[in-house]
Coordinates of C-alpha atoms and ligand atoms in Angstrom, one line a residue:
M583 CA 125.9 93.8 64.1
G584 CA 126.1 95.5 60.7
L585 CA 123.3 97.4 58.9
T586 CA 120.6 95.9 56.8
V587 CA 119.9 98.1 53.8
A588 CA 116.9 97.9 51.6
V589 CA 117.3 99.1 48.0
T590 CA 114.4 99.7 45.6
G591 CA 115.7 99.5 42.0
P592 CA 118.9 97.5 42.6
T593 CA 119.3 96.5 39.0
G594 CA 119.2 99.9 37.4
E595 CA 122.2 102.0 36.1
I596 CA 122.7 103.5 39.6
G597 CA 121.3 100.6 41.5
T598 CA 123.9 98.1 40.3
A599 CA 126.8 100.3 41.2
A600 CA 125.1 101.2 44.6
V601 CA 124.7 97.6 45.6
R602 CA 128.3 96.9 44.6
A603 CA 129.4 99.8 46.9
L604 CA 127.3 98.5 49.7
E605 CA 128.6 94.9 49.3
D606 CA 132.1 96.4 49.7
D607 CA 131.2 98.4 52.9
D608 CA 132.1 96.5 56.1
R609 CA 129.4 98.3 58.0
V610 CA 126.7 96.7 55.8
E611 CA 125.7 93.2 56.7
R612 CA 122.8 92.6 54.4
V613 CA 121.2 94.2 51.3
L614 CA 117.6 93.5 50.4
G615 CA 117.1 94.5 46.7
M616 CA 113.5 94.9 45.4
A617 CA 112.6 95.0 41.7
R618 CA 109.8 93.7 39.6
R619 CA 112.1 91.5 37.4
P620 CA 114.2 88.8 39.1
F621 CA 118.0 88.9 39.3
D622 CA 120.4 86.4 40.7
P623 CA 122.8 88.0 43.3
A624 CA 125.3 85.2 43.0
S625 CA 125.7 85.7 39.2
R626 CA 126.8 89.3 40.0
N627 CA 129.1 88.0 42.7
W628 CA 127.0 89.7 45.4
K629 CA 127.3 87.9 48.7
K630 CA 125.2 90.0 51.1
T631 CA 122.4 90.7 48.7
E632 CA 119.0 89.0 48.6
Y633 CA 116.4 89.5 45.8
R634 CA 112.9 90.5 46.9
Q635 CA 110.3 90.5 44.1
G636 CA 108.1 93.5 44.3
D637 CA 106.6 96.6 42.8
V638 CA 106.7 99.9 44.6
L639 CA 103.1 100.3 43.6
D640 CA 102.3 97.4 45.9
R641 CA 102.2 99.0 49.4
A642 CA 102.2 95.6 51.1
A643 CA 105.4 94.6 49.3
V644 CA 107.0 97.9 50.2
D645 CA 105.9 97.5 53.9
G646 CA 107.5 94.0 53.9
L647 CA 110.7 95.3 52.5
V648 CA 111.3 98.2 54.8
A649 CA 110.2 96.4 58.0
D650 CA 113.5 94.5 58.0
A651 CA 115.8 97.4 57.1
D652 CA 117.9 99.9 59.1
V653 CA 118.4 102.1 56.1
V654 CA 116.2 102.4 52.9
V655 CA 117.6 103.6 49.6
H656 CA 114.9 104.5 47.1
L657 CA 116.0 104.3 43.5
A658 CA 113.0 102.7 41.6
F659 CA 111.8 105.2 39.1
V660 CA 110.8 105.5 35.4
I661 CA 113.1 107.9 33.6
M662 CA 112.2 107.4 30.0
G663 CA 108.5 106.6 30.0
S664 CA 105.1 107.8 29.0
H665 CA 103.3 110.4 31.1
R666 CA 100.9 107.8 32.5
E667 CA 103.5 105.1 33.4
S668 CA 106.0 107.6 34.9
E669 CA 103.4 109.3 36.9
R670 CA 102.1 106.1 38.4
V671 CA 105.5 104.6 39.3
N672 CA 107.2 107.9 40.2
L673 CA 104.5 109.6 42.2
A674 CA 102.3 106.8 43.6
G675 CA 105.2 104.3 44.0
T676 CA 107.5 106.9 45.6
R677 CA 104.7 108.0 48.0
N678 CA 104.3 104.3 49.0
V679 CA 108.0 104.1 49.8
F680 CA 108.2 107.4 51.8
E681 CA 105.0 106.5 53.8
A682 CA 106.1 103.0 54.5
V683 CA 109.5 104.0 55.7
T684 CA 108.1 106.7 57.9
A685 CA 105.5 104.3 59.4
A686 CA 107.9 101.4 60.0
A687 CA 109.6 101.1 63.4
R688 CA 113.0 100.0 62.3
P689 CA 114.4 102.3 59.6
R690 CA 116.3 105.3 60.9
R691 CA 117.6 106.6 57.5
L692 CA 116.1 107.2 54.1
V693 CA 118.2 107.9 51.1
Y694 CA 116.4 109.2 48.0
T695 CA 117.9 109.9 44.7
S696 CA 116.4 113.0 43.1
S697 CA 118.1 114.8 40.2
V698 CA 119.4 118.1 38.9
A699 CA 116.1 118.1 37.0
A700 CA 114.3 118.8 40.3
Y701 CA 115.6 122.4 40.1
G702 CA 113.7 122.9 36.9
Y703 CA 114.8 124.9 33.8
H704 CA 114.4 128.5 34.5
G705 CA 116.1 131.6 33.1
D706 CA 116.7 133.0 36.6
T707 CA 118.4 129.9 38.1
P708 CA 121.8 130.9 39.3
V709 CA 125.0 129.3 38.0
P710 CA 126.3 127.3 39.7
I711 CA 123.3 125.9 41.4
T712 CA 123.7 125.3 45.2
E713 CA 121.4 123.2 47.3
E714 CA 119.9 126.5 48.6
V715 CA 118.1 127.0 45.3
P716 CA 114.5 125.8 45.6
A717 CA 113.7 122.6 43.7
R718 CA 110.8 124.1 41.7
G719 CA 110.8 121.7 38.7
S720 CA 109.5 122.6 35.3
A721 CA 105.8 121.7 34.5
E722 CA 106.6 121.3 30.8
H723 CA 108.9 118.3 31.4
Y724 CA 107.3 115.3 33.1
Y725 CA 110.5 114.1 34.7
S726 CA 111.5 117.4 36.2
A727 CA 108.0 118.1 37.5
Q728 CA 107.8 114.6 39.1
K729 CA 111.3 115.0 40.7
A730 CA 110.3 118.3 42.2
A731 CA 106.9 116.8 43.4
C732 CA 108.7 113.9 45.0
E733 CA 111.0 116.2 47.0
E734 CA 108.0 118.1 48.2
L735 CA 106.3 114.9 49.1
L736 CA 109.3 113.7 50.9
A737 CA 109.4 116.8 53.1
E738 CA 105.6 116.5 53.7
V739 CA 105.6 112.8 54.6
T740 CA 108.8 112.7 56.7
G741 CA 108.5 116.1 58.3
G742 CA 108.2 115.8 62.1
S743 CA 109.5 112.2 62.1
D744 CA 112.9 111.1 63.6
L745 CA 114.1 109.8 60.2
E746 CA 117.4 111.0 58.9
V747 CA 116.6 111.9 55.3
Y748 CA 119.3 112.3 52.6
V749 CA 118.5 113.6 49.1
L750 CA 121.0 113.2 46.3
R751 CA 120.7 115.4 43.2
P752 CA 123.0 113.9 40.5
S753 CA 123.7 115.4 37.1
I754 CA 123.3 113.1 34.1
V755 CA 124.7 109.7 35.3
A756 CA 127.0 108.0 32.8
G757 CA 129.8 105.4 32.5
P758 CA 130.3 102.0 31.1
E759 CA 127.2 100.7 32.9
A760 CA 125.1 103.9 32.5
T761 CA 124.5 104.6 28.9
V762 CA 120.9 106.0 28.9
L763 CA 122.2 109.3 27.5
L764 CA 123.7 107.7 24.4
R765 CA 120.9 105.2 24.0
S766 CA 118.4 108.1 23.9
L767 CA 120.1 109.8 21.0
P768 CA 117.8 109.9 18.0
W769 CA 119.8 107.5 15.8
E770 CA 120.0 104.9 18.6
Q771 CA 116.2 105.0 18.8
V772 CA 115.8 104.2 15.1
A773 CA 118.7 101.8 14.8
P774 CA 116.8 98.7 15.9
Y775 CA 114.5 99.2 12.9
V776 CA 117.4 99.6 10.3
P777 CA 118.9 96.4 8.9
E778 CA 122.5 95.8 10.1
P779 CA 124.2 96.2 6.6
I780 CA 122.5 99.5 6.1
R781 CA 123.5 100.8 9.6
K782 CA 127.1 99.8 8.8
A783 CA 127.0 101.5 5.5
L784 CA 125.5 104.7 7.0
G785 CA 128.3 104.8 9.5
L786 CA 130.8 104.6 6.6
V787 CA 129.4 107.3 4.5
P788 CA 130.6 110.6 6.0
G789 CA 127.7 112.7 4.6
L790 CA 125.2 110.3 6.3
R791 CA 126.9 110.1 9.7
P792 CA 124.5 111.1 12.6
V793 CA 124.3 114.8 13.2
L794 CA 123.9 116.3 16.6
P795 CA 122.7 119.9 17.0
D796 CA 124.9 121.7 19.6
P797 CA 123.5 124.8 21.2
G798 CA 127.0 125.3 22.8
R799 CA 125.8 124.8 26.3
A800 CA 128.1 122.8 28.6
F801 CA 126.7 120.2 31.0
Q802 CA 127.9 118.0 33.8
L803 CA 128.2 114.2 34.0
V804 CA 128.7 112.0 37.0
H805 CA 130.1 108.4 36.9
H806 CA 127.8 105.7 38.3
D807 CA 130.5 104.6 40.7
D808 CA 130.8 108.1 42.1
V809 CA 127.0 108.3 42.7
A810 CA 127.4 104.9 44.4
S811 CA 130.1 106.1 46.7
A812 CA 127.9 109.1 47.7
L813 CA 125.0 106.8 48.3
A814 CA 127.2 104.6 50.5
A815 CA 128.4 107.7 52.4
C816 CA 124.7 108.5 53.1
V817 CA 123.9 105.0 54.2
T818 CA 126.8 104.4 56.5
G819 CA 128.6 107.7 57.0
D820 CA 128.4 110.5 59.6
G821 CA 127.5 113.4 57.2
P822 CA 124.4 115.4 58.2
P823 CA 121.1 114.6 56.5
G824 CA 120.0 117.0 53.8
A825 CA 120.3 117.6 50.0
Y826 CA 123.5 117.1 48.1
N827 CA 124.4 117.9 44.5
L828 CA 126.6 115.4 42.7
A829 CA 128.6 115.9 39.5
G830 CA 132.1 115.0 38.3
D831 CA 134.8 117.6 37.7
G832 CA 134.6 119.5 34.5
E833 CA 131.9 119.8 31.9
V834 CA 131.2 118.5 28.4
T835 CA 129.3 119.8 25.4
V836 CA 127.2 118.1 22.7
S837 CA 130.3 118.5 20.4
D838 CA 132.3 116.4 22.9
V839 CA 129.5 113.8 22.8
A840 CA 129.6 113.8 18.9
R841 CA 133.4 113.4 18.9
A842 CA 133.2 110.5 21.3
T843 CA 130.5 108.7 19.4
G844 CA 131.6 109.3 15.8
A845 CA 128.8 111.8 15.0
Y846 CA 129.0 115.3 13.6
A847 CA 128.1 118.3 15.7
V848 CA 126.4 121.2 14.1
P849 CA 126.3 124.5 16.0
V850 CA 122.8 125.9 16.5
P851 CA 121.9 129.1 18.2
G852 CA 120.8 128.6 21.8
G853 CA 117.5 130.4 21.0
L854 CA 116.6 127.6 18.6
V855 CA 116.4 125.2 21.6
G856 CA 113.9 127.5 23.3
L857 CA 111.9 127.8 20.1
T858 CA 111.8 124.1 19.6
A859 CA 110.9 123.5 23.2
G860 CA 108.1 126.0 22.9
L861 CA 106.7 124.1 19.9
V862 CA 106.9 120.8 21.7
G863 CA 104.7 122.3 24.4
L864 CA 102.1 123.3 21.7
L865 CA 101.9 119.9 19.9
P866 CA 99.7 117.3 21.3
Y867 CA 100.3 113.5 21.0
L868 CA 104.1 113.7 20.9
P869 CA 105.8 111.0 23.0
A870 CA 106.7 112.3 26.5
Q871 CA 110.5 111.7 25.8
V872 CA 110.6 114.7 23.5
E873 CA 110.1 116.9 26.6
W874 CA 113.8 116.3 27.4
I875 CA 114.5 119.1 25.0
H876 CA 113.7 121.5 27.9
A877 CA 116.8 120.2 29.8
A878 CA 119.0 122.0 27.2
R879 CA 117.2 125.4 27.5
H880 CA 119.4 126.9 30.3
P881 CA 122.8 126.2 31.8
M882 CA 122.3 123.6 34.6
I883 CA 125.7 123.6 36.3
M884 CA 125.7 122.5 40.0
D885 CA 128.1 123.4 42.8
T886 CA 129.1 120.1 44.5
G887 CA 131.0 121.6 47.4
K888 CA 128.5 120.6 50.0
A889 CA 128.8 116.8 49.2
R890 CA 132.6 117.1 49.2
R891 CA 132.7 118.9 52.5
D892 CA 129.9 117.3 54.5
L893 CA 129.8 113.7 53.1
G894 CA 133.6 113.6 52.5
W895 CA 132.8 112.7 48.9
T896 CA 135.4 112.9 46.2
P897 CA 134.3 112.0 42.6
R898 CA 137.1 109.9 41.0
H899 CA 136.0 110.4 37.4
S900 CA 135.8 113.7 35.5
A901 CA 133.0 114.4 33.1
A902 CA 135.4 113.9 30.1
R903 CA 136.6 110.5 31.3
T904 CA 133.1 109.4 32.1
L905 CA 131.9 110.3 28.6
A906 CA 134.8 108.4 27.1
A907 CA 134.1 105.3 29.2
M908 CA 130.4 105.4 28.2
A909 CA 131.2 105.8 24.5
D910 CA 133.7 102.9 24.7
A911 CA 131.1 100.7 26.3
M912 CA 128.6 101.6 23.5
R913 CA 131.0 100.5 20.8
Ligands
NAP1285 N1 120.4 107.7 35.2 C1 120.5 109.1 35.4 O1 121.1 109.8 34.5 C2 120.0 109.7 36.6 C3 120.4 111.0 36.9 C4 119.9 111.6 38.1 C5 119.0 110.9 38.9 N2 118.7 109.7 38.6 C6 117.7 109.0 39.5 O2 118.3 107.9 40.1 C7 117.4 106.8 40.4 C8 117.8 105.5 39.8 O3 118.0 105.7 38.4 P1 118.6 104.6 37.4 O4 119.3 105.3 36.3 O5 119.3 103.6 38.2 O6 117.2 104.0 36.8 P2 117.1 102.7 35.9 O7 118.4 102.3 35.3 O8 115.9 103.0 34.9 O9 116.6 101.5 36.9 C9 115.3 101.5 37.5 C10 115.3 100.5 38.5 O10 114.0 100.6 39.2 C11 113.3 99.3 39.1 N3 111.9 99.6 39.0 C12 111.3 100.4 38.1 N4 110.0 100.5 38.3 C13 109.8 99.8 39.4 C14 108.6 99.5 40.2 N5 107.4 99.9 39.8 N6 108.7 98.7 41.3 C15 109.9 98.3 41.7 N7 111.1 98.5 41.0 C16 111.0 99.2 39.9 C17 113.9 98.6 37.9 O11 113.8 97.2 37.9 P3 112.5 96.5 37.3 O12 112.2 97.1 36.0 O13 112.9 95.0 37.2 O14 111.4 96.6 38.4 C18 115.4 99.0 38.0 O15 116.0 98.2 39.0 C19 116.0 107.4 39.8 O16 115.3 108.0 40.8 C20 116.5 108.4 38.8 O17 115.5 109.4 38.6 C21 119.1 109.0 37.5

């Protein structure tokens, strides 16, 4: 008999690709996907997948989900949210999932998707970052701090149990179905409030094209389908439990993003990012999203050798191709 896999967050940018990869894996018989909003598996051509309505904040719903699963994949998370909402879902919800899986009799594996952000943004972080580097997080960025806290929680809750625990640490995820990076750019945030003719006109006037400050720091991207193949390898493969960095080959810069999206890149000194980030920390009442500025403070380039070696993972999309595919999808 094949595996039953429970997935929290099956409709997200990673979840959609992950369910597709599990649908294609012969060792998987059934996928139980839990999200708050309903989805129709048949309309996505998913044949093994069933929808379970539920919120990770509801422990009873999580208990019910994991009781029927051999492997649990935890993806439900708030990435772009307020401090309050992200803290509730990401800390309390993730605790529910980790505790429920550890307490349940059936699951033997737990796969959790952390992030490069779990390492935190520190001047003394080595480049490239291997999995040996402690996931310290950065207190000044809610997402980074919460990702590090969840990894600590995971070790605390599952320590001493027989569960096989896999932690994936992807770089920024991108691709035609993962556009959060481009949707978070400043002009995309204001675009819905600008009438269409004016938007078009702005796009045609060179002097008024969107401008992106480029501190010249390269960063990694990973395609959603490559994250999905790593997740499937953790669910059904023979690789040892542990933490795995994930990133596609090569790197891109803000100037590459500008070229791909029709914006202008303006070089700015790296120190300006640190200065701006410092100011953000001093100003009260700013939306939590501005804290993402911290992600650009230091080079965050990961070594992905361990996933390639131990999971047999080979990313099929380079950073440059992934960026191009994401930009195409946004047009
Ligand atoms: N995207 C990236 O660049 C990136 C990079 C590194 C790591 N990651 C990590 O990968 C994981 C998945 O990210 P993603 O990009 O796929 O996220 P996403 O696109 O924002 O999707 C979030 C998913 O979680 C569900 N969800 C959210 N809150 C929930 C709740 N309270 N209860 C149940 N389900 C809930 C959502 O469905 P409903 O809203 O319908 O409930 C949706 O299915 C996260 O842990 C994220 O931190 C992402």
